[in-house]
Structures are given as C-alpha cells and as structure tokens.
Amino acid sequence: KNQVEQSPQSLIILEGKNCTLQCNYTVSPFSNLRWYKQDTGRGPVSLTIMTFSENTKSNGRYTATLDADTKQSSLHITASQLSDSASYICVVSDSWGKLQFGAGTQVVVTP
Amino acid sequence: NAGVTQTPKFRVLKTGQSMTLLCAQDMNHEYMYWYRQDPGMGLRLIHYSVGEGTTAKGEVPDGYNVSRLKKQNFLLGLESAAPSQTSVYFCASSYGASGGESYEQYFGPGTRLTVT
C-alpha cells in the first residue's frame, strides 16, 4: 500500500480561481514533506519543503500546510494561471532519507 | 549550468534488446538516482548511488543495472528489455540524502521508453 495518498486524482479549474490539493501519509519516522510541480514532459521541480515543526510554507501563489499530528498536508493555489496546469506530487521523506512519492494530482487550468 | 540532463529523450526497443540510459549532472552532487514513473503510480526508485564507484538497489531493481564510474554520470542499463519496462525514466541528483532542505533532489527531463 502506498504510504502517500493524494486527492483528488485530477481537477479542472477556471483561470483565476483557487484550489486545494490534499496529501495524506503514513511514512514514519517523518523527516520532511515536499510538494513538487511536474509540467508535462518535464521532470518534477520542488515548490516547498516543510519539516515537522513547520505548519505552513509559501512560494508565490503556492501555500503548503502540514499537520504532523494527523499526517496531512495540503497545497493551495491562489488565483490560478494557465501555467499552473501540471501534476503536483507530494513527497514524504523518512529520517533515513528514503522518499515516498504520491501518485500526483493532475491540475488543468482552463481560460 | 545545465543541471541534470538525460540521453536519449525517447526510445523504442523490441523485447530482448538492450540499451543504456545516460544521466549527467554538473552540480557536483554526490548522490544520484534512477526512478521510473508509471501512470497512476508515484515515482519508484530503481537504483541509486551515494558517490563515485558506488551503487545500491532501490525499490524496483530487477531487470536493471547501473554504473557510476564518474561522479557526474550515472548510467542505467537494460540487458534484455521487457514490455513491463515501458515507462518514463527520471534521473535525479542531490548533495546528500533527503534529510533536509539542502538535500533537494533535482530531476532531469526524463526518457520515455517503449518496449514492444
């Protein structure tokens, strides 16, 4: 069973609207959680990283939250743009540096 | 500074053929990784290397071999390709294990491999 589950699998939003992606994990012992953005035909690129003691981190219009008690994270995209169309991947690292990747949420922003 | 590059970008193989995928990084990273990405699944680690001359098995190593003769290069080999190895392959590199912000993995653009 995958230790990192993301929802929804995909979503379509209108340009300018906000959206929130979810990530639930069971990885233990927890070290950090990253959100990656993967454009079609490209490799993933890191957006944010959060450790156990951090509960929010922003990168421009992207804001990630972490609740280490419930083992949940979210990625909020504000005022979406066409360039936000991509797959967003949640990646959790354990204390030994082993990474567990979620399957990703495919976001399509339409004009 | 090109980051992480992969060669080739696309390849079609017939069952039983062999090939080598090349990954190169110019960031002087110690760690390098090979992943495969399949639809509906997260990236899965095939093999990794913690330094020149070292390699180790990841989550799905069967059917693949790797070599790290030079620090900047990491090669992934398929000795006898099978249709189950149809996938997109990503190489990544990092300063060390992903235990902190400074150890972010940087990914290449991927190689799309089809085995018929």
mmCIF file of C-alpha atoms in Angstrom:
data_model
loop_
_atom_site.group_PDB
_atom_site.id
_atom_site.type_symbol
_atom_site.label_atom_id
_atom_site.label_comp_id
_atom_site.label_asym_id
_atom_site.label_seq_id
_atom_site.Cartn_x
_atom_site.Cartn_y
_atom_site.Cartn_z
ATOM 1 C CA LYS A 1 0.000 0.000 0.000
ATOM 2 C CA ASN A 2 1.300 3.428 -0.949
ATOM 3 C CA GLN A 3 2.340 5.376 2.110
ATOM 4 C CA VAL A 4 1.459 8.669 0.417
ATOM 5 C CA GLU A 5 -2.071 9.172 -0.889
ATOM 6 C CA GLN A 6 -3.128 12.241 -2.855
ATOM 7 C CA SER A 7 -6.558 13.562 -3.710
ATOM 8 C CA PRO A 8 -8.186 14.350 -5.970
ATOM 9 C CA GLN A 9 -6.582 12.408 -8.826
ATOM 10 C CA SER A 10 -7.368 15.283 -11.148
ATOM 11 C CA LEU A 11 -9.256 18.537 -11.208
ATOM 12 C CA ILE A 12 -10.205 21.247 -13.661
ATOM 13 C CA ILE A 13 -10.417 24.856 -12.543
ATOM 14 C CA LEU A 14 -11.097 28.164 -14.218
ATOM 15 C CA GLU A 15 -8.279 30.630 -14.589
ATOM 16 C CA GLY A 16 -8.220 32.997 -11.636
ATOM 17 C CA LYS A 17 -9.880 30.580 -9.219
ATOM 18 C CA ASN A 18 -8.286 28.948 -6.180
ATOM 19 C CA CYS A 19 -7.890 25.249 -5.481
ATOM 20 C CA THR A 20 -6.576 22.973 -2.759
ATOM 21 C CA LEU A 21 -4.857 19.634 -3.158
ATOM 22 C CA GLN A 22 -4.627 17.054 -0.389
ATOM 23 C CA CYS A 23 -1.902 14.652 0.730
ATOM 24 C CA ASN A 24 -2.213 12.034 3.471
ATOM 25 C CA TYR A 25 0.777 9.975 4.531
ATOM 26 C CA THR A 26 1.739 7.159 6.864
ATOM 27 C CA VAL A 27 5.527 7.457 6.474
ATOM 28 C CA SER A 28 7.309 7.083 9.801
ATOM 29 C CA PRO A 29 9.565 8.321 11.269
ATOM 30 C CA PHE A 30 8.777 11.542 9.440
ATOM 31 C CA SER A 31 11.519 13.938 8.352
ATOM 32 C CA ASN A 32 10.067 16.341 5.816
ATOM 33 C CA LEU A 33 7.405 16.775 3.169
ATOM 34 C CA ARG A 34 7.857 18.377 -0.219
ATOM 35 C CA TRP A 35 5.454 19.415 -2.912
ATOM 36 C CA TYR A 36 6.755 19.124 -6.459
ATOM 37 C CA LYS A 37 5.317 20.537 -9.666
ATOM 38 C CA GLN A 38 5.734 18.428 -12.795
ATOM 39 C CA ASP A 39 4.932 20.011 -16.135
ATOM 40 C CA THR A 40 4.004 17.667 -18.973
ATOM 41 C CA GLY A 41 7.121 16.091 -20.451
ATOM 42 C CA ARG A 42 9.404 17.507 -17.760
ATOM 43 C CA GLY A 43 10.928 16.372 -14.513
ATOM 44 C CA PRO A 44 9.467 17.370 -11.115
ATOM 45 C CA VAL A 45 10.566 20.690 -9.617
ATOM 46 C CA SER A 46 10.389 21.391 -5.885
ATOM 47 C CA LEU A 47 7.858 24.027 -4.745
ATOM 48 C CA THR A 48 8.053 23.833 -0.957
ATOM 49 C CA ILE A 49 9.560 21.784 1.832
ATOM 50 C CA MET A 50 8.279 21.511 5.402
ATOM 51 C CA THR A 51 9.786 19.823 8.407
ATOM 52 C CA PHE A 52 7.997 18.524 11.488
ATOM 53 C CA SER A 53 7.950 21.889 13.230
ATOM 54 C CA GLU A 54 6.600 23.889 10.291
ATOM 55 C CA ASN A 55 2.886 24.089 9.563
ATOM 56 C CA THR A 56 2.848 26.448 6.603
ATOM 57 C CA LYS A 57 5.192 27.480 3.799
ATOM 58 C CA SER A 58 4.562 29.742 0.832
ATOM 59 C CA ASN A 59 6.162 30.071 -2.569
ATOM 60 C CA GLY A 60 4.464 32.830 -4.515
ATOM 61 C CA ARG A 61 0.869 31.780 -5.161
ATOM 62 C CA TYR A 62 1.502 28.329 -3.713
ATOM 63 C CA THR A 63 0.911 27.755 0.003
ATOM 64 C CA ALA A 64 1.535 24.404 1.634
ATOM 65 C CA THR A 65 0.298 23.382 5.067
ATOM 66 C CA LEU A 66 1.314 20.481 7.257
ATOM 67 C CA ASP A 67 -0.430 18.855 10.196
ATOM 68 C CA ALA A 68 2.097 16.354 11.505
ATOM 69 C CA ASP A 69 -0.342 15.084 14.144
ATOM 70 C CA THR A 70 -2.931 13.950 11.598
ATOM 71 C CA LYS A 71 -0.263 13.319 8.921
ATOM 72 C CA GLN A 72 -1.953 15.525 6.389
ATOM 73 C CA SER A 73 -0.716 18.222 4.057
ATOM 74 C CA SER A 74 -2.389 20.481 1.575
ATOM 75 C CA LEU A 75 -1.239 22.645 -1.303
ATOM 76 C CA HIS A 76 -3.306 25.729 -2.016
ATOM 77 C CA ILE A 77 -3.027 27.508 -5.360
ATOM 78 C CA THR A 78 -4.264 31.086 -5.333
ATOM 79 C CA ALA A 79 -5.537 32.937 -8.398
ATOM 80 C CA SER A 80 -4.647 30.118 -10.746
ATOM 81 C CA GLN A 81 -2.925 30.791 -14.060
ATOM 82 C CA LEU A 82 -2.751 28.710 -17.218
ATOM 83 C CA SER A 83 0.875 27.938 -16.379
ATOM 84 C CA ASP A 84 -0.292 26.179 -13.211
ATOM 85 C CA SER A 85 -1.564 23.300 -15.364
ATOM 86 C CA ALA A 86 0.645 20.425 -14.235
ATOM 87 C CA SER A 87 0.847 17.405 -11.970
ATOM 88 C CA TYR A 88 1.516 18.179 -8.304
ATOM 89 C CA ILE A 89 3.334 15.498 -6.385
ATOM 90 C CA CYS A 90 3.572 15.099 -2.615
ATOM 91 C CA VAL A 91 6.832 13.519 -1.457
ATOM 92 C CA VAL A 92 7.498 12.438 2.117
ATOM 93 C CA SER A 93 10.957 11.645 3.469
ATOM 94 C CA ASP A 94 11.650 9.456 6.477
ATOM 95 C CA SER A 95 14.508 10.049 8.892
ATOM 96 C CA TRP A 96 16.891 7.920 6.839
ATOM 97 C CA GLY A 97 16.296 9.938 3.693
ATOM 98 C CA LYS A 98 14.065 7.413 1.964
ATOM 99 C CA LEU A 99 11.450 9.137 -0.191
ATOM 100 C CA GLN A 100 7.865 8.033 -0.770
ATOM 101 C CA PHE A 101 6.125 9.631 -3.732
ATOM 102 C CA GLY A 102 2.418 10.196 -4.127
ATOM 103 C CA ALA A 103 0.817 9.441 -7.498
ATOM 104 C CA GLY A 104 0.135 13.134 -8.048
ATOM 105 C CA THR A 105 -2.868 15.357 -8.703
ATOM 106 C CA GLN A 106 -3.313 16.468 -12.300
ATOM 107 C CA VAL A 107 -4.463 20.102 -12.408
ATOM 108 C CA VAL A 108 -5.890 21.625 -15.584
ATOM 109 C CA VAL A 109 -6.499 25.362 -15.624
ATOM 110 C CA THR A 110 -8.888 26.488 -18.356
ATOM 111 C CA PRO A 111 -9.380 30.019 -19.722
ATOM 112 C CA ASN B 1 24.751 25.290 -15.691
ATOM 113 C CA ALA B 2 22.619 22.616 -17.361
ATOM 114 C CA GLY B 3 21.572 20.851 -14.125
ATOM 115 C CA VAL B 4 20.576 17.249 -14.802
ATOM 116 C CA THR B 5 20.453 16.026 -18.385
ATOM 117 C CA GLN B 6 19.297 12.691 -19.778
ATOM 118 C CA THR B 7 20.037 10.936 -23.048
ATOM 119 C CA PRO B 8 18.072 9.885 -25.059
ATOM 120 C CA LYS B 9 14.691 11.610 -24.665
ATOM 121 C CA PHE B 10 12.755 8.863 -26.418
ATOM 122 C CA ARG B 11 13.494 5.272 -27.358
ATOM 123 C CA VAL B 12 11.596 2.306 -28.736
ATOM 124 C CA LEU B 13 13.014 -1.164 -28.127
ATOM 125 C CA LYS B 14 11.958 -4.637 -29.103
ATOM 126 C CA THR B 15 11.639 -7.295 -26.423
ATOM 127 C CA GLY B 16 15.058 -8.736 -25.629
ATOM 128 C CA GLN B 17 17.073 -5.765 -26.866
ATOM 129 C CA SER B 18 19.441 -3.917 -24.598
ATOM 130 C CA MET B 19 20.151 -0.247 -24.096
ATOM 131 C CA THR B 20 21.803 2.235 -21.767
ATOM 132 C CA LEU B 21 20.325 5.474 -20.482
ATOM 133 C CA LEU B 22 22.795 8.211 -19.620
ATOM 134 C CA CYS B 23 22.347 10.774 -16.858
ATOM 135 C CA ALA B 24 24.743 13.658 -16.339
ATOM 136 C CA GLN B 25 24.796 16.401 -13.686
ATOM 137 C CA ASP B 26 27.022 19.455 -13.403
ATOM 138 C CA MET B 27 26.169 20.442 -9.806
ATOM 139 C CA ASN B 28 28.915 18.333 -8.162
ATOM 140 C CA HIS B 29 26.281 16.282 -6.360
ATOM 141 C CA GLU B 30 27.320 13.141 -4.518
ATOM 142 C CA TYR B 31 24.009 11.315 -4.737
ATOM 143 C CA MET B 32 22.321 10.211 -7.942
ATOM 144 C CA TYR B 33 19.116 8.260 -8.502
ATOM 145 C CA TRP B 34 17.144 6.464 -11.192
ATOM 146 C CA TYR B 35 13.355 6.373 -10.970
ATOM 147 C CA ARG B 36 10.579 5.081 -13.152
ATOM 148 C CA GLN B 37 7.194 6.753 -13.427
ATOM 149 C CA ASP B 38 4.123 4.783 -14.472
ATOM 150 C CA PRO B 39 0.551 6.052 -14.896
ATOM 151 C CA GLY B 40 -1.372 6.262 -11.643
ATOM 152 C CA MET B 41 1.688 5.496 -9.545
ATOM 153 C CA GLY B 42 4.256 7.551 -7.737
ATOM 154 C CA LEU B 43 7.870 7.581 -8.835
ATOM 155 C CA ARG B 44 9.632 4.400 -7.801
ATOM 156 C CA LEU B 45 13.336 4.172 -7.061
ATOM 157 C CA ILE B 46 15.230 1.686 -9.235
ATOM 158 C CA HIS B 47 18.853 2.175 -8.145
ATOM 159 C CA TYR B 48 20.843 4.923 -6.522
ATOM 160 C CA SER B 49 24.429 5.921 -5.853
ATOM 161 C CA VAL B 50 25.908 7.742 -2.863
ATOM 162 C CA GLY B 51 29.187 8.514 -4.593
ATOM 163 C CA GLU B 52 31.529 7.704 -7.443
ATOM 164 C CA GLY B 53 32.060 3.966 -7.739
ATOM 165 C CA THR B 54 29.109 3.033 -5.509
ATOM 166 C CA THR B 55 25.629 1.782 -6.372
ATOM 167 C CA ALA B 56 22.724 0.347 -4.390
ATOM 168 C CA LYS B 57 19.352 -1.212 -5.117
ATOM 169 C CA GLY B 58 16.159 0.719 -4.721
ATOM 170 C CA GLU B 59 12.566 -0.405 -4.604
ATOM 171 C CA VAL B 60 12.309 -1.981 -8.094
ATOM 172 C CA PRO B 61 15.829 -3.003 -9.235
ATOM 173 C CA ASP B 62 15.057 -6.236 -11.118
ATOM 174 C CA GLY B 63 15.935 -6.143 -14.802
ATOM 175 C CA TYR B 64 18.180 -3.084 -14.458
ATOM 176 C CA ASN B 65 21.853 -2.477 -13.800
ATOM 177 C CA VAL B 66 23.690 0.758 -13.081
ATOM 178 C CA SER B 67 27.207 2.133 -13.003
ATOM 179 C CA ARG B 68 28.755 5.314 -11.565
ATOM 180 C CA LEU B 69 32.294 5.400 -12.964
ATOM 181 C CA LYS B 70 32.438 9.195 -12.849
ATOM 182 C CA LYS B 71 30.887 11.461 -10.227
ATOM 183 C CA GLN B 72 28.908 13.408 -12.794
ATOM 184 C CA ASN B 73 27.469 10.424 -14.676
ATOM 185 C CA PHE B 74 25.026 7.679 -13.716
ATOM 186 C CA LEU B 75 24.152 5.018 -16.282
ATOM 187 C CA LEU B 76 21.075 2.804 -16.272
ATOM 188 C CA GLY B 77 21.215 -0.389 -18.325
ATOM 189 C CA LEU B 78 18.529 -2.752 -19.519
ATOM 190 C CA GLU B 79 20.144 -6.025 -20.546
ATOM 191 C CA SER B 80 17.046 -7.697 -22.007
ATOM 192 C CA ALA B 81 14.137 -5.325 -22.312
ATOM 193 C CA ALA B 82 10.609 -6.487 -21.483
ATOM 194 C CA PRO B 83 7.252 -4.795 -22.177
ATOM 195 C CA SER B 84 6.860 -4.307 -18.400
ATOM 196 C CA GLN B 85 9.778 -1.880 -18.582
ATOM 197 C CA THR B 86 7.798 0.508 -20.757
ATOM 198 C CA SER B 87 7.855 3.651 -18.641
ATOM 199 C CA VAL B 88 9.235 7.139 -18.244
ATOM 200 C CA TYR B 89 12.616 7.107 -16.562
ATOM 201 C CA PHE B 90 13.865 10.012 -14.476
ATOM 202 C CA CYS B 91 17.321 10.634 -13.167
ATOM 203 C CA ALA B 92 17.866 12.871 -10.139
ATOM 204 C CA SER B 93 20.790 14.129 -8.100
ATOM 205 C CA SER B 94 21.314 15.706 -4.682
ATOM 206 C CA TYR B 95 24.089 16.786 -2.309
ATOM 207 C CA GLY B 96 23.092 14.080 0.126
ATOM 208 C CA ALA B 97 20.153 12.080 1.409
ATOM 209 C CA SER B 98 16.893 13.992 1.580
ATOM 210 C CA GLY B 99 17.003 14.715 5.271
ATOM 211 C CA GLY B 100 16.801 18.460 4.954
ATOM 212 C CA GLU B 101 16.153 21.430 2.760
ATOM 213 C CA SER B 102 19.701 21.480 1.397
ATOM 214 C CA TYR B 103 19.343 17.969 0.062
ATOM 215 C CA GLU B 104 16.670 18.618 -2.516
ATOM 216 C CA GLN B 105 16.659 16.199 -5.418
ATOM 217 C CA TYR B 106 16.960 17.814 -8.829
ATOM 218 C CA PHE B 107 15.359 15.889 -11.654
ATOM 219 C CA GLY B 108 16.239 15.503 -15.309
ATOM 220 C CA PRO B 109 13.666 15.876 -18.105
ATOM 221 C CA GLY B 110 13.012 12.141 -18.401
ATOM 222 C CA THR B 111 13.405 9.410 -21.019
ATOM 223 C CA ARG B 112 10.260 7.858 -22.481
ATOM 224 C CA LEU B 113 10.958 4.194 -23.223
ATOM 225 C CA THR B 114 8.588 1.887 -25.085
ATOM 226 C CA VAL B 115 9.268 -1.841 -25.307
ATOM 227 C CA THR B 116 7.252 -3.684 -27.939
#
